[in-house]
Amino acid sequence: MPQTATAGTKAQLYDAFAASGKALASGKRLELLDLLAQGERTVDALAKTAGLNLTTASAHLQALKQAGFVTTRREGVRIHYRLSGEDVGQLLALLRKVAERHQAAVPAALDAYLGEDGAREVGHEELSARVEAGDLVLLDVRPLEEYLAGHIPGALCIPVDQLAGRIGELPEDTEVAVYCRGEYCVLAYDAVRLLTERGRRAVRLNDGMLEWRLADLPVTEGLQGYALP
């Protein structure tokens, strides 16, 4: 008979797999991974954006680090976190899609969170073609630091919390395509609702920056276009 692994060895292996699942068993940890999928961030920045105090944010980040999902680098007294690999972003995207398809509570929670904006959605190919043709203004409504870390080429940046006061910077006669962090990010929905209320024509990318990166499409870093008021 061929030698087989002992039950104990198998249990150790599956316990190691389960440790990864345990690290993801927190909504706030998934939110932190979503933020880190936009680019490297300090603990302070992550805590502020996720609505956590520093102690709680640090504890969640340590759990993710122990599971191997994030890595760190030190710059003086600051600790910067980033995803440990593109596969972590792929895991996050897949987990959310599987939950949406198979977990009964997700669709209702999704509708309650995102709301309805009445916008037509556009895919990657249509977006790229129309931006290249010049008949569409591409608008990134994420915070500036996320835009600087990487954005879709040609995108202008007006964070959603500044859009009401800066809407005049957008041409009135051209349709605006809005995107934000990913498929489940509310910022683009809020921006489309605001633009529509102000009489502008707006469409929304059917996903966002996470999925754009995972599709291995071009990404531009740094300052470009309406990045500063």
Coordinates of C-alpha atoms in Angstrom, one line a residue:
M1 CA 0.0 0.0 0.0
P2 CA 1.3 3.5 -0.8
Q3 CA 2.1 5.6 2.2
T4 CA -0.5 8.3 2.9
A5 CA -0.3 11.5 5.0
T6 CA -1.4 11.0 8.6
A7 CA -4.7 12.5 9.8
G8 CA -2.7 14.8 12.0
T9 CA -0.7 16.2 9.0
K10 CA -3.9 16.7 7.0
A11 CA -5.5 18.5 9.9
Q12 CA -2.5 20.8 10.3
L13 CA -2.7 21.7 6.6
Y14 CA -6.4 22.5 6.7
D15 CA -6.0 24.4 9.9
A16 CA -3.4 26.5 8.1
F17 CA -5.9 27.1 5.3
A18 CA -8.6 28.0 7.8
A19 CA -6.3 30.6 9.4
S20 CA -6.5 32.6 6.2
G21 CA -10.3 32.4 6.3
K22 CA -10.4 33.5 9.9
A23 CA -8.3 36.6 9.1
L24 CA -11.0 37.6 6.5
A25 CA -13.9 37.0 8.9
S26 CA -14.3 40.7 9.6
G27 CA -16.1 43.3 7.6
K28 CA -13.6 45.9 8.7
R29 CA -10.6 43.8 7.6
L30 CA -12.2 43.4 4.2
E31 CA -12.7 47.1 4.0
L32 CA -9.0 47.7 4.9
L33 CA -8.0 45.3 2.1
D34 CA -10.3 47.2 -0.3
L35 CA -8.5 50.4 0.7
L36 CA -5.1 48.9 0.3
A37 CA -6.0 47.6 -3.2
Q38 CA -6.0 51.3 -4.1
G39 CA -2.4 51.7 -3.0
E40 CA -0.1 51.8 -0.1
R41 CA -1.4 53.6 3.0
T42 CA -0.2 54.5 6.5
V43 CA -2.1 53.2 9.6
D44 CA -3.3 56.7 10.3
A45 CA -4.8 57.1 6.8
L46 CA -6.4 53.7 6.9
A47 CA -7.9 54.3 10.3
K48 CA -9.4 57.6 9.3
T49 CA -10.9 56.4 6.0
A50 CA -12.3 53.2 7.6
G51 CA -13.7 55.1 10.6
L52 CA -11.6 53.2 13.1
N53 CA -9.5 54.3 16.0
L54 CA -5.8 53.7 15.7
T55 CA -5.7 50.8 18.2
T56 CA -8.5 48.9 16.4
A57 CA -7.1 49.6 13.0
S58 CA -3.7 48.4 14.1
A59 CA -5.1 45.2 15.5
H60 CA -7.0 44.4 12.3
L61 CA -3.9 45.1 10.2
Q62 CA -1.8 42.9 12.4
A63 CA -4.2 40.0 11.9
L64 CA -4.0 40.5 8.1
K65 CA -0.3 40.7 8.3
Q66 CA -0.1 37.4 10.3
A67 CA -2.2 35.8 7.7
G68 CA 0.2 37.0 5.0
F69 CA -2.3 39.3 3.2
V70 CA -0.4 42.5 3.8
T71 CA 3.2 43.6 4.2
T72 CA 4.8 46.7 5.7
R73 CA 7.6 49.1 5.3
R74 CA 8.9 51.7 7.8
E75 CA 9.5 55.3 6.9
G76 CA 10.8 57.1 10.0
V77 CA 8.1 56.6 12.6
R78 CA 5.4 55.8 10.1
I79 CA 4.4 52.3 9.1
H80 CA 3.1 51.9 5.6
Y81 CA 0.9 48.9 4.6
R82 CA 0.3 47.4 1.2
L83 CA -1.2 44.2 -0.2
S84 CA 1.3 41.4 -0.2
G85 CA 0.5 40.6 -3.9
E86 CA -2.0 41.0 -6.7
D87 CA -3.5 37.7 -5.8
V88 CA -4.8 39.2 -2.5
G89 CA -6.8 41.7 -4.6
Q90 CA -8.0 38.8 -6.8
L91 CA -9.1 37.0 -3.7
L92 CA -11.0 40.0 -2.4
A93 CA -12.8 40.5 -5.7
L94 CA -13.7 36.8 -6.0
L95 CA -14.9 36.6 -2.4
R96 CA -17.3 39.5 -2.9
K97 CA -18.7 38.1 -6.2
V98 CA -19.2 34.6 -4.7
A99 CA -20.9 36.2 -1.7
E100 CA -23.2 38.2 -4.0
R101 CA -24.2 35.2 -5.9
H102 CA -24.6 32.7 -3.1
Q103 CA -25.2 34.6 0.1
A104 CA -28.9 35.6 0.5
A105 CA -28.3 38.6 2.6
V106 CA -25.8 40.3 0.2
P107 CA -28.1 41.6 -2.6
A108 CA -30.4 43.4 -0.2
A109 CA -27.5 44.9 1.7
L110 CA -25.9 45.9 -1.6
D111 CA -29.1 47.7 -2.8
A112 CA -29.5 49.5 0.5
Y113 CA -25.9 50.7 0.5
L114 CA -25.4 51.7 -3.1
G115 CA -28.9 52.9 -3.8
E116 CA -30.2 53.6 -7.4
D117 CA -28.6 56.2 -9.6
G118 CA -30.4 55.5 -12.8
A119 CA -27.1 55.5 -14.7
R120 CA -26.1 53.4 -17.7
E121 CA -23.0 51.3 -17.0
V122 CA -20.1 51.1 -19.4
G123 CA -17.5 48.4 -19.6
H124 CA -13.7 48.7 -20.0
E125 CA -13.7 48.5 -23.8
E126 CA -16.4 51.1 -24.4
L127 CA -14.8 53.4 -21.8
S128 CA -11.4 53.2 -23.4
A129 CA -12.7 53.8 -26.9
R130 CA -14.8 56.8 -26.0
V131 CA -12.1 58.4 -24.0
E132 CA -9.7 58.0 -26.9
A133 CA -12.3 59.4 -29.3
G134 CA -12.7 62.4 -27.0
D135 CA -16.5 62.2 -26.6
L136 CA -16.4 61.3 -22.9
V137 CA -14.9 62.9 -19.9
L138 CA -13.5 60.4 -17.4
L139 CA -13.9 61.4 -13.8
D140 CA -12.2 59.7 -10.8
V141 CA -14.0 60.6 -7.6
R142 CA -11.8 58.8 -5.1
P143 CA -9.7 60.8 -2.6
L144 CA -6.7 62.5 -4.1
E145 CA -4.1 60.1 -2.5
E146 CA -5.8 57.1 -4.1
Y147 CA -5.8 58.9 -7.5
L148 CA -2.1 59.7 -7.1
A149 CA -1.3 56.1 -6.3
G150 CA -2.8 55.0 -9.7
H151 CA -5.7 55.9 -11.9
I152 CA -7.1 55.2 -15.3
P153 CA -5.2 57.1 -18.0
G154 CA -6.9 60.3 -19.0
A155 CA -9.0 60.5 -15.8
L156 CA -9.6 63.8 -14.1
C157 CA -9.7 63.9 -10.3
I158 CA -12.4 65.6 -8.3
P159 CA -13.1 63.8 -5.0
V160 CA -16.8 63.2 -4.5
D161 CA -16.9 65.4 -1.4
Q162 CA -15.6 68.4 -3.6
L163 CA -17.7 67.7 -6.6
A164 CA -20.6 70.0 -5.8
G165 CA -18.3 73.0 -5.5
R166 CA -16.2 72.1 -8.5
I167 CA -18.7 70.8 -11.0
G168 CA -18.1 73.9 -13.1
E169 CA -14.6 72.5 -14.0
L170 CA -16.3 69.8 -16.1
P171 CA -17.4 70.7 -19.6
E172 CA -21.2 71.0 -19.8
D173 CA -21.6 69.6 -23.3
T174 CA -19.8 66.3 -22.8
E175 CA -21.0 63.1 -21.1
V176 CA -19.1 62.2 -17.9
A177 CA -18.1 58.7 -17.0
V178 CA -17.5 58.2 -13.3
Y179 CA -15.5 55.5 -11.5
C180 CA -14.2 54.9 -8.0
R181 CA -12.6 52.1 -6.0
G182 CA -14.4 49.1 -7.4
E183 CA -17.7 47.5 -8.2
Y184 CA -19.0 47.9 -4.6
C185 CA -17.9 51.5 -4.0
V186 CA -20.7 54.0 -3.3
L187 CA -18.6 57.1 -4.3
A188 CA -19.4 56.7 -8.0
Y189 CA -23.1 56.3 -7.3
D190 CA -23.2 59.4 -5.2
A191 CA -21.3 61.4 -7.9
V192 CA -23.6 60.3 -10.7
R193 CA -26.6 61.3 -8.6
L194 CA -25.1 64.7 -8.0
L195 CA -24.2 65.2 -11.6
T196 CA -27.7 64.2 -12.8
E197 CA -29.4 66.5 -10.3
R198 CA -27.3 69.3 -11.7
G199 CA -28.4 68.5 -15.3
R200 CA -25.2 66.8 -16.4
R201 CA -25.2 63.6 -18.5
A202 CA -23.4 60.9 -16.6
V203 CA -22.6 57.2 -17.0
R204 CA -20.8 54.9 -14.6
L205 CA -18.0 52.4 -15.1
N206 CA -19.5 48.9 -14.3
D207 CA -16.7 48.2 -11.8
G208 CA -13.7 50.3 -10.7
M209 CA -10.0 50.7 -10.0
L210 CA -9.5 47.3 -8.4
E211 CA -11.0 45.4 -11.3
W212 CA -9.2 47.7 -13.8
R213 CA -5.9 46.7 -12.3
L214 CA -6.8 43.1 -12.1
A215 CA -7.6 43.1 -15.8
D216 CA -4.0 44.3 -16.4
L217 CA -5.1 47.5 -18.1
P218 CA -2.9 50.6 -18.2
V219 CA -2.6 52.6 -15.0
T220 CA -1.1 56.1 -14.6
E221 CA 0.5 57.4 -11.4
G222 CA 0.9 60.9 -10.1
L223 CA -0.8 64.2 -10.7
Q224 CA -2.9 64.8 -13.8
G225 CA -5.9 67.0 -14.6
Y226 CA -8.2 68.5 -12.1
A227 CA -6.4 67.0 -9.1
L228 CA -6.3 70.1 -7.0
P229 CA -9.0 72.7 -6.4

